[in-house]
């Protein structure tokens, strides 16, 4: 179910017990204590509310509760909490516990010294903390300023010539319209599902804007930054744009040699501040064009930091699929942009709808998921084809073993040259990394019988049995790796993948495939590394593989949503296999993970 914060939740579990239970906030009273005891609020939610209230001179229990629920909302991905009548149902309150009446509660918040001090806000139907309220307003204001600014000058003859030059065999009218929009406007939000040609369009936008730049008589090179939230997504964007430009028989040097970076690297990481960057409103980015791919993964804070760092005259192109999972952090920025600008004549949103891929069954499944039609989803799954296979079971081990073991063996054989150790370490690393891109096992959970930890251990056990010997150590040759956090000193980023290969002296080295050529690291230098025989669907965003196997959890999983399933399905390039029960499929299609935000309303011009 979804609560009034918009986050998917499970019903409250067993109440925490014990005087020293860390889940209990000492000193909590009234509704704060009741909801903490029921597991609706955690100790951190309560402690923040207590501290904020104490600093602000607020002693009204209703206001303290609102603060705690606003903190909880952010923790679950929303920007604020809706105090409407549906809130009690969404929170799964224990019997005998009731929330304050909505009007009385709103009046208490309006009269609170926390509201007067700007610590707490109640507008657009949401109660939110000041930080997230300011971020939403900043994003809305910055976008409004960009849209209201004078449009750039356009050399019409050059534009016509460019569109003719880049047309190619698979360049649709809607893609041409998107390129033209990017030339005529400073901000473009390019949306579309898999196979709609987003990257093809981005490559042509780069060419078209470079042509306009030269026609304007600039002496310097046109400067382009290709960015994405993760290193893997940034690498994929650079490779795809480079391939498209090469297919057009154009010289990348003419286009300023677009360089892909993570958003953190583009903005400039500051070791003294985790939410501020080198580039900001006082030190703008220098590029003439900034393209951000996988924009659905960009949270509220990062989007605000990006917009404040972009020069007013820089072209900004945000690219993504609003049907995918939202960011791990608070907000649902891309979907809010699409919804908020929907009815506006000056909308920067350009949607690509025509699918150009030959994977008809995967396309049909993705469309059925977007439509929310569970019967159609099951029909595609059960039809069976070379592209889509459905294994209907609640005992997945037998179904998963052959494909997972074969994939693990291919990576191991690449890393060891089939056990011979021939070739250079770099050659073996390239072979293993290429094998790693052929297959992914995707799970909703990290823990439990349907989680990646369990299946990583299981695949390692199968691999050891197949090799006829123990793997030897945690850093065994052929171990697939996933980077799970940014390390700016090493230039290694969350989402990048790698593999363990032994060097000429027999020492294990972790080869990480980031932007550019893979690089080798001693294992001791890398802190945040997971094994990647299986990975979570959240972590798979920004990447693809030839074959994807999706393991659906039990139907009552709180993580199982339509967006999660859709994201997993759209990671497959050529072949998809879904393992799970009919109940799990139906639960996924029926559950949407909408978040409570105010950005769409702000963009649409709704009154506060």
XYZ file of C-alpha atoms in Angstrom:
608
model
C 0.000 0.000 0.000
C 1.023 3.661 -0.223
C 0.770 6.082 2.647
C -0.016 9.769 2.463
C 3.642 10.599 1.956
C 3.353 8.694 -1.301
C 5.847 6.045 -0.228
C 5.085 2.350 -0.410
C 4.827 0.876 3.046
C 4.056 -2.322 4.843
C 1.629 -2.467 7.714
C 3.169 -1.886 11.102
C 5.062 -4.897 12.386
C 5.372 -6.096 15.957
C 5.843 -3.281 18.417
C 9.391 -2.725 19.640
C 9.833 -3.964 23.194
C 12.352 -3.467 25.958
C 13.480 -0.445 27.894
C 16.737 -0.161 25.949
C 15.353 -1.044 22.521
C 17.176 1.287 20.049
C 13.962 1.583 18.055
C 12.355 3.477 20.940
C 12.933 7.205 21.426
C 13.437 7.900 25.107
C 11.288 10.696 26.480
C 8.652 10.472 23.743
C 5.082 10.991 24.915
C 1.598 11.060 23.462
C 1.156 10.311 19.763
C 4.911 10.411 19.143
C 5.370 7.556 21.598
C 2.334 5.648 20.301
C 3.493 5.775 16.667
C 7.081 5.022 17.635
C 5.959 1.982 19.602
C 3.839 0.813 16.656
C 6.806 1.070 14.296
C 5.226 3.849 12.182
C 7.854 6.365 13.293
C 11.405 5.325 13.999
C 13.502 6.712 16.826
C 15.309 9.135 14.523
C 12.034 10.690 13.322
C 10.977 11.289 16.910
C 14.332 12.623 18.110
C 14.564 15.144 15.264
C 11.028 16.345 16.022
C 11.831 16.664 19.731
C 15.018 18.622 19.078
C 13.490 20.958 16.472
C 10.520 21.647 18.743
C 12.778 22.350 21.705
C 14.950 24.779 19.736
C 11.889 26.537 18.304
C 9.956 26.783 21.560
C 7.136 24.512 20.363
C 5.325 22.446 22.982
C 2.214 21.453 21.001
C 2.216 17.671 20.549
C 0.314 18.005 17.260
C 3.043 20.136 15.729
C 5.758 17.835 17.015
C 3.954 14.959 15.348
C 3.773 16.880 12.061
C 7.537 17.462 12.188
C 8.197 13.770 12.885
C 5.968 12.734 9.971
C 7.697 15.241 7.679
C 11.073 13.743 8.641
C 9.681 10.270 7.994
C 8.360 11.407 4.611
C 11.828 12.497 3.471
C 13.316 9.250 4.735
C 10.853 7.380 2.503
C 11.485 9.564 -0.542
C 8.713 12.149 -0.329
C 9.183 15.878 0.125
C 6.438 16.307 2.702
C 3.417 14.730 4.324
C -0.241 15.227 3.390
C -2.396 15.637 6.500
C -5.597 14.739 4.673
C -8.116 12.181 5.866
C -6.270 9.371 4.056
C -3.188 9.744 6.234
C -4.423 7.520 9.072
C -5.196 4.669 6.657
C -1.850 5.024 4.903
C 0.053 4.910 8.182
C -1.720 1.728 9.301
C -2.330 3.113 12.769
C -2.743 0.639 15.596
C -6.166 0.167 17.107
C -7.140 2.929 19.528
C -4.719 5.507 18.095
C -6.201 8.471 16.200
C -4.614 11.458 14.522
C -5.761 15.026 15.235
C -8.646 16.271 13.051
C -7.194 17.750 9.854
C -8.526 21.305 10.271
C -7.481 21.491 13.919
C -4.074 20.090 13.044
C -3.561 22.586 10.209
C -4.537 25.454 12.496
C -2.004 24.344 15.112
C 0.728 24.232 12.478
C -0.247 27.669 11.126
C -0.008 29.149 14.640
C 3.264 27.405 15.483
C 6.462 29.361 16.175
C 8.184 26.798 13.918
C 6.047 27.997 11.004
C 6.665 31.635 11.906
C 10.411 30.970 11.946
C 10.256 29.249 8.541
C 11.343 25.889 9.919
C 8.074 24.233 8.929
C 5.859 24.952 5.910
C 2.301 23.964 5.100
C 1.304 24.750 1.527
C 0.098 22.934 -1.597
C -1.438 20.376 0.771
C 1.922 19.298 2.209
C 3.704 19.835 5.491
C 7.421 19.981 4.735
C 10.700 20.914 6.355
C 12.290 24.187 5.280
C 15.209 22.602 3.387
C 13.001 20.624 1.002
C 10.479 23.433 0.640
C 13.311 25.774 -0.430
C 14.745 23.218 -2.849
C 11.412 22.797 -4.614
C 10.889 26.547 -4.859
C 14.422 27.058 -6.150
C 13.990 24.451 -8.889
C 10.647 25.943 -9.944
C 12.078 29.493 -9.937
C 15.232 28.561 -11.853
C 13.275 26.700 -14.516
C 10.792 29.563 -14.790
C 13.662 32.005 -15.307
C 15.246 29.826 -17.987
C 11.963 29.441 -19.843
C 11.085 33.144 -19.621
C 14.495 34.298 -20.887
C 14.917 35.505 -24.452
C 15.202 32.643 -26.897
C 18.588 32.080 -28.530
C 19.257 33.346 -32.036
C 18.912 30.649 -34.702
C 20.459 30.516 -38.162
C 17.514 28.976 -40.020
C 19.525 27.960 -43.071
C 22.091 26.165 -40.953
C 19.344 24.397 -39.002
C 17.706 23.125 -42.200
C 21.073 21.926 -43.501
C 21.911 20.220 -40.205
C 18.615 18.362 -40.020
C 19.193 17.105 -43.544
C 22.789 16.101 -42.745
C 21.900 14.091 -39.631
C 18.683 12.541 -40.853
C 19.991 8.992 -41.273
C 17.901 5.864 -41.765
C 16.044 5.888 -38.434
C 15.441 9.557 -37.708
C 11.755 10.140 -37.112
C 9.748 13.350 -37.369
C 9.359 13.495 -33.577
C 13.133 13.174 -33.142
C 13.654 16.010 -35.633
C 11.151 18.095 -33.663
C 13.109 17.416 -30.472
C 16.358 18.552 -32.108
C 14.661 21.703 -33.372
C 13.263 22.413 -29.893
C 16.735 22.139 -28.359
C 18.099 24.579 -30.945
C 15.322 27.113 -30.351
C 15.164 26.873 -26.543
C 17.642 26.914 -23.685
C 15.950 24.097 -21.774
C 14.685 20.767 -23.122
C 13.278 17.832 -21.156
C 13.519 14.851 -23.506
C 11.435 11.876 -22.376
C 10.734 8.454 -23.809
C 10.731 4.778 -23.045
C 13.352 2.255 -24.145
C 14.017 2.126 -27.867
C 12.450 5.511 -28.637
C 15.782 6.925 -29.757
C 16.668 9.273 -26.912
C 20.415 8.796 -27.402
C 20.077 9.079 -31.185
C 18.315 12.381 -30.639
C 20.910 13.601 -28.128
C 23.718 12.966 -30.628
C 21.912 15.030 -33.245
C 21.207 17.801 -30.733
C 24.955 17.991 -30.077
C 25.651 18.249 -33.825
C 22.917 20.824 -34.421
C 24.018 23.098 -31.589
C 27.683 22.825 -32.617
C 26.671 23.905 -36.134
C 24.789 26.907 -34.731
C 27.773 27.779 -32.556
C 30.144 27.848 -35.531
C 27.651 29.784 -37.646
C 27.560 32.475 -34.942
C 31.270 33.064 -35.554
C 32.691 31.856 -32.241
C 36.446 31.319 -32.438
C 36.625 28.684 -29.715
C 35.359 25.090 -29.736
C 31.795 24.288 -28.772
C 31.939 22.852 -25.225
C 29.750 19.885 -24.271
C 29.317 17.928 -21.037
C 27.497 14.592 -21.014
C 26.496 13.721 -17.466
C 24.513 11.132 -15.537
C 23.923 10.278 -11.875
C 26.171 7.194 -11.988
C 29.480 6.420 -13.634
C 27.976 3.483 -15.515
C 25.219 5.625 -16.992
C 27.709 8.355 -17.926
C 29.954 5.836 -19.686
C 27.021 4.350 -21.580
C 25.896 7.822 -22.678
C 29.341 8.742 -23.997
C 29.704 5.454 -25.857
C 26.234 5.720 -27.381
C 26.639 9.347 -28.478
C 30.085 8.573 -29.883
C 28.712 5.623 -31.862
C 25.877 7.750 -33.266
C 28.256 10.527 -34.310
C 30.567 7.974 -35.928
C 27.615 6.454 -37.801
C 26.889 9.921 -39.204
C 30.525 10.055 -40.452
C 31.184 13.155 -38.371
C 34.333 14.085 -36.482
C 34.002 14.229 -32.704
C 36.711 16.899 -32.697
C 34.272 19.206 -34.489
C 31.897 18.777 -31.559
C 34.379 19.618 -28.836
C 34.857 15.918 -27.997
C 31.948 15.535 -25.539
C 33.159 14.119 -22.246
C 30.943 12.021 -19.979
C 31.043 12.558 -16.228
C 28.988 11.811 -13.179
C 26.940 14.752 -11.955
C 29.076 14.885 -8.807
C 32.232 15.149 -10.896
C 30.695 17.713 -13.252
C 29.646 19.984 -10.382
C 32.907 19.466 -8.499
C 32.973 17.499 -5.274
C 33.922 19.391 -2.128
C 35.473 17.298 0.649
C 34.209 19.769 3.247
C 30.552 19.650 2.195
C 28.391 16.730 1.062
C 25.531 18.820 -0.373
C 27.424 21.731 -1.940
C 29.781 21.751 -4.909
C 32.585 23.798 -6.448
C 30.232 25.022 -9.161
C 27.247 27.025 -7.949
C 25.504 30.324 -8.622
C 28.761 32.211 -8.016
C 30.935 29.873 -10.093
C 28.931 28.635 -13.044
C 29.766 25.712 -15.311
C 31.556 26.815 -18.486
C 29.964 24.397 -20.988
C 27.773 25.588 -23.855
C 25.642 22.426 -23.710
C 24.976 20.150 -20.741
C 23.131 16.864 -21.290
C 21.976 14.891 -18.242
C 20.896 11.328 -18.959
C 18.868 9.065 -16.621
C 17.227 12.156 -15.151
C 14.657 10.016 -13.314
C 17.491 9.123 -10.913
C 18.273 12.754 -10.064
C 16.883 13.707 -6.663
C 15.638 17.091 -5.477
C 18.932 18.258 -3.975
C 21.065 17.329 -6.987
C 18.656 18.940 -9.462
C 18.700 22.163 -7.450
C 22.500 22.177 -7.376
C 22.662 21.522 -11.119
C 20.248 24.314 -12.046
C 22.022 26.893 -9.902
C 25.364 25.990 -11.530
C 24.203 26.193 -15.171
C 24.805 29.517 -16.933
C 21.592 31.211 -18.138
C 22.772 31.032 -21.770
C 23.874 27.376 -21.592
C 21.630 24.838 -23.306
C 20.389 22.249 -20.803
C 18.918 18.935 -21.958
C 17.467 16.573 -19.334
C 16.874 13.059 -20.674
C 14.986 10.211 -19.069
C 12.064 7.835 -18.806
C 9.442 9.043 -16.297
C 8.080 5.499 -16.010
C 11.227 4.275 -14.247
C 11.990 4.237 -10.561
C 12.431 7.617 -8.960
C 15.607 8.723 -7.217
C 16.880 7.121 -4.031
C 16.848 10.567 -2.408
C 13.801 12.747 -1.818
C 11.647 13.880 -4.719
C 10.411 12.652 -8.085
C 11.812 15.462 -10.196
C 11.530 14.108 -13.741
C 7.940 12.906 -13.381
C 7.094 16.202 -11.645
C 8.520 18.130 -14.611
C 6.387 16.118 -17.026
C 3.231 16.541 -14.928
C 3.838 20.156 -13.963
C 4.471 21.381 -17.509
C 1.748 19.216 -19.072
C -0.812 21.981 -19.615
C 1.602 24.862 -20.252
C 2.140 26.302 -23.718
C 5.778 27.057 -22.881
C 6.485 23.479 -21.788
C 10.097 22.370 -22.328
C 9.024 18.693 -22.355
C 9.438 16.840 -25.652
C 8.214 13.226 -25.622
C 9.478 10.478 -27.932
C 6.862 7.724 -28.320
C 7.771 5.748 -31.442
C 9.756 2.628 -30.531
C 12.510 1.742 -32.999
C 13.785 -1.467 -31.429
C 13.158 -4.881 -32.944
C 12.403 -6.476 -29.555
C 8.645 -6.553 -30.068
C 7.719 -8.718 -27.074
C 9.842 -6.709 -24.626
C 8.276 -3.538 -26.051
C 4.790 -5.007 -25.613
C 5.535 -5.969 -22.014
C 6.892 -2.500 -21.201
C 3.813 -0.879 -22.736
C 1.450 -3.140 -20.776
C 3.282 -2.148 -17.601
C 3.024 1.553 -18.451
C -0.707 1.041 -19.031
C -1.092 -0.744 -15.699
C -2.817 -3.722 -17.371
C -1.986 -6.846 -15.345
C -3.866 -9.181 -17.716
C -1.918 -7.841 -20.697
C 1.357 -8.187 -18.774
C 0.604 -11.820 -17.970
C -0.510 -12.483 -21.541
C 2.851 -11.298 -22.913
C 4.751 -13.251 -20.272
C 2.832 -16.461 -20.879
C 2.893 -16.242 -24.660
C 6.535 -17.256 -24.574
C 9.056 -16.259 -27.220
C 12.764 -16.029 -27.899
C 12.664 -12.611 -26.232
C 10.438 -13.066 -23.183
C 10.229 -16.114 -20.937
C 8.153 -16.518 -17.776
C 8.952 -19.072 -15.087
C 5.953 -19.153 -12.764
C 7.253 -20.401 -9.432
C 7.768 -19.494 -5.797
C 10.838 -21.779 -5.595
C 13.296 -20.004 -7.910
C 16.580 -21.861 -7.284
C 16.074 -24.540 -9.929
C 15.013 -21.958 -12.505
C 17.921 -19.614 -11.792
C 20.825 -22.057 -11.519
C 21.610 -22.786 -15.217
C 21.678 -19.180 -16.467
C 23.362 -17.717 -13.372
C 26.044 -20.383 -13.302
C 26.709 -20.063 -17.034
C 27.082 -16.278 -16.671
C 29.416 -16.605 -13.677
C 31.491 -19.178 -15.560
C 31.856 -16.890 -18.593
C 33.151 -14.043 -16.408
C 35.501 -16.418 -14.574
C 36.817 -17.858 -17.830
C 37.388 -14.350 -19.189
C 39.310 -13.331 -16.084
C 41.476 -16.471 -16.141
C 41.653 -17.026 -19.922
C 39.809 -20.303 -19.456
C 41.979 -21.228 -16.501
C 45.261 -20.845 -18.399
C 46.106 -17.323 -17.206
C 47.397 -16.454 -20.669
C 47.297 -12.929 -22.047
C 47.967 -9.724 -20.175
C 45.910 -8.792 -17.117
C 44.365 -5.952 -19.124
C 43.311 -8.352 -21.893
C 41.754 -10.723 -19.374
C 39.998 -7.825 -17.650
C 38.481 -6.670 -20.939
C 37.276 -10.198 -21.708
C 35.729 -10.619 -18.252
C 34.070 -7.186 -18.343
C 32.614 -7.947 -21.781
C 31.186 -11.207 -20.416
C 29.758 -9.301 -17.454
C 27.649 -7.171 -19.803
C 25.908 -10.217 -21.235
C 23.756 -11.114 -18.221
C 22.171 -9.601 -15.097
C 20.154 -11.174 -12.310
C 17.994 -8.411 -10.836
C 16.306 -8.577 -7.428
C 13.997 -6.181 -5.616
C 15.585 -6.734 -2.202
C 19.074 -6.708 -0.734
C 18.295 -9.140 2.083
C 16.156 -12.232 2.558
C 15.391 -15.219 0.331
C 14.717 -12.959 -2.671
C 17.643 -10.615 -1.992
C 20.963 -10.068 -3.707
C 23.053 -11.154 -0.707
C 21.431 -14.582 -0.703
C 21.773 -15.043 -4.463
C 25.344 -13.771 -4.587
C 26.272 -16.450 -2.051
C 24.251 -19.061 -3.923
C 25.885 -18.333 -7.285
C 29.336 -18.449 -5.685
C 28.484 -21.859 -4.236
C 27.321 -23.094 -7.650
C 30.488 -21.731 -9.278
C 32.765 -23.443 -6.736
C 30.942 -26.743 -7.314
C 31.252 -26.319 -11.089
C 34.982 -25.540 -10.843
C 35.472 -28.482 -8.514
C 37.375 -26.395 -5.984
C 36.803 -23.591 -3.473
C 36.983 -20.059 -4.843
C 39.922 -19.451 -2.526
C 39.251 -16.002 -1.095
C 36.803 -13.124 -1.182
C 38.882 -11.635 -4.011
C 38.771 -14.663 -6.296
C 39.533 -14.291 -9.989
C 36.349 -13.581 -11.909
C 34.473 -12.050 -8.984
C 32.088 -9.467 -10.505
C 32.079 -6.161 -8.629
C 29.690 -3.276 -8.070
C 30.811 0.079 -6.668
C 28.238 1.228 -4.110
C 29.396 4.758 -3.247
C 31.440 7.582 -4.723
C 35.173 7.751 -4.034
C 36.290 11.106 -5.396
C 39.954 10.616 -4.543
C 40.123 7.496 -6.718
C 37.675 8.825 -9.326
C 35.475 5.746 -8.788
C 31.718 6.215 -8.656
C 28.538 4.588 -7.433
C 27.090 2.200 -10.017
C 30.338 1.411 -11.816
C 31.094 -2.264 -12.347
C 34.271 -4.286 -12.331
C 35.896 -7.694 -12.060
C 38.790 -9.267 -10.168
C 41.763 -10.357 -12.302
C 45.133 -11.567 -10.996
C 48.202 -9.652 -12.128
C 51.411 -11.240 -13.431
C 52.585 -11.821 -9.839
C 49.342 -13.572 -8.934
C 47.956 -10.706 -6.836
C 44.244 -9.907 -7.133
C 43.395 -6.594 -8.734
C 39.963 -4.999 -9.074
C 39.479 -3.705 -12.618
C 36.782 -1.005 -12.548
C 35.010 -0.019 -15.761
C 34.249 3.671 -15.339
C 34.461 6.506 -17.840
C 37.269 5.680 -20.273
C 39.446 2.582 -20.089
C 39.106 0.135 -17.145
C 41.563 0.770 -14.318
C 43.173 -1.672 -11.874
C 43.140 -1.126 -8.099
C 44.535 -3.056 -5.190
C 41.514 -4.416 -3.253
C 42.564 -2.613 -0.078
C 42.052 0.762 -1.759
C 38.364 0.147 -2.432
C 35.942 0.434 0.473
C 32.388 0.278 -0.902
C 32.374 -2.824 -3.116
C 29.727 -5.553 -3.437
C 29.757 -8.831 -5.332
C 27.545 -8.565 -8.429
C 26.374 -12.005 -9.471
C 23.033 -10.401 -8.556
C 22.148 -6.739 -8.149
C 19.145 -4.752 -6.988
C 16.844 -3.245 -9.578
C 17.536 0.186 -8.067
C 21.268 -0.245 -8.705
C 20.631 -1.455 -12.263
C 19.332 1.939 -13.373
C 21.610 3.512 -15.925
C 22.841 0.161 -17.213
C 21.660 -2.580 -19.551
C 22.595 -6.149 -20.416
C 21.911 -8.437 -23.337
C 19.927 -10.829 -21.126
C 18.075 -9.872 -17.952
C 16.564 -12.254 -15.419
C 14.135 -10.592 -13.006
C 13.422 -12.348 -9.714
C 10.136 -11.083 -8.291
C 9.719 -11.264 -4.500
C 6.590 -12.364 -2.658
C 3.430 -10.489 -3.552
C 3.340 -8.773 -0.163
C 6.801 -7.204 -0.574
C 6.698 -3.505 0.248
C 9.204 -2.818 -2.555
C 7.187 -4.462 -5.308
C 5.805 -1.710 -7.544
C 4.986 -1.116 -11.183
C 7.931 1.296 -11.512
C 10.299 -1.313 -10.089
C 9.084 -4.017 -12.489
C 9.152 -1.628 -15.461
C 12.701 -0.538 -14.655
C 13.837 -4.162 -14.501
C 12.132 -5.079 -17.784
C 13.646 -2.141 -19.628
C 17.205 -3.120 -18.687
C 17.041 -5.960 -21.241
C 18.551 -5.371 -24.682
C 17.610 -8.675 -26.318
C 16.176 -11.221 -23.908
C 14.147 -11.100 -20.708
C 13.275 -13.799 -18.212
C 10.838 -13.196 -15.347
C 10.783 -15.597 -12.392
C 7.941 -15.316 -9.866
C 4.302 -15.988 -9.108
C 1.206 -14.610 -10.803
C 0.294 -12.932 -7.509
C 3.641 -11.103 -7.515
C 3.146 -9.925 -11.096
C -0.341 -8.642 -10.323
C 0.827 -6.945 -7.126
C 3.626 -5.183 -8.999
C 1.291 -3.872 -11.697
C -1.330 -2.735 -9.179
C 1.047 -0.828 -6.870
C 2.451 2.536 -7.888
C 5.153 4.269 -5.875
C 4.021 7.866 -6.238
C 5.723 10.305 -3.909
C 4.217 13.290 -2.154
C 5.833 16.380 -3.672
C 4.849 19.942 -4.442
C 7.095 20.580 -7.459
C 4.556 19.654 -10.141
C 2.011 22.025 -8.606
C 4.595 24.822 -8.419
C 5.524 24.345 -12.078
C 1.896 24.332 -13.177
C 1.298 27.633 -11.399
C -1.037 26.273 -8.741
C -1.674 28.713 -5.859
C 0.059 27.908 -2.567
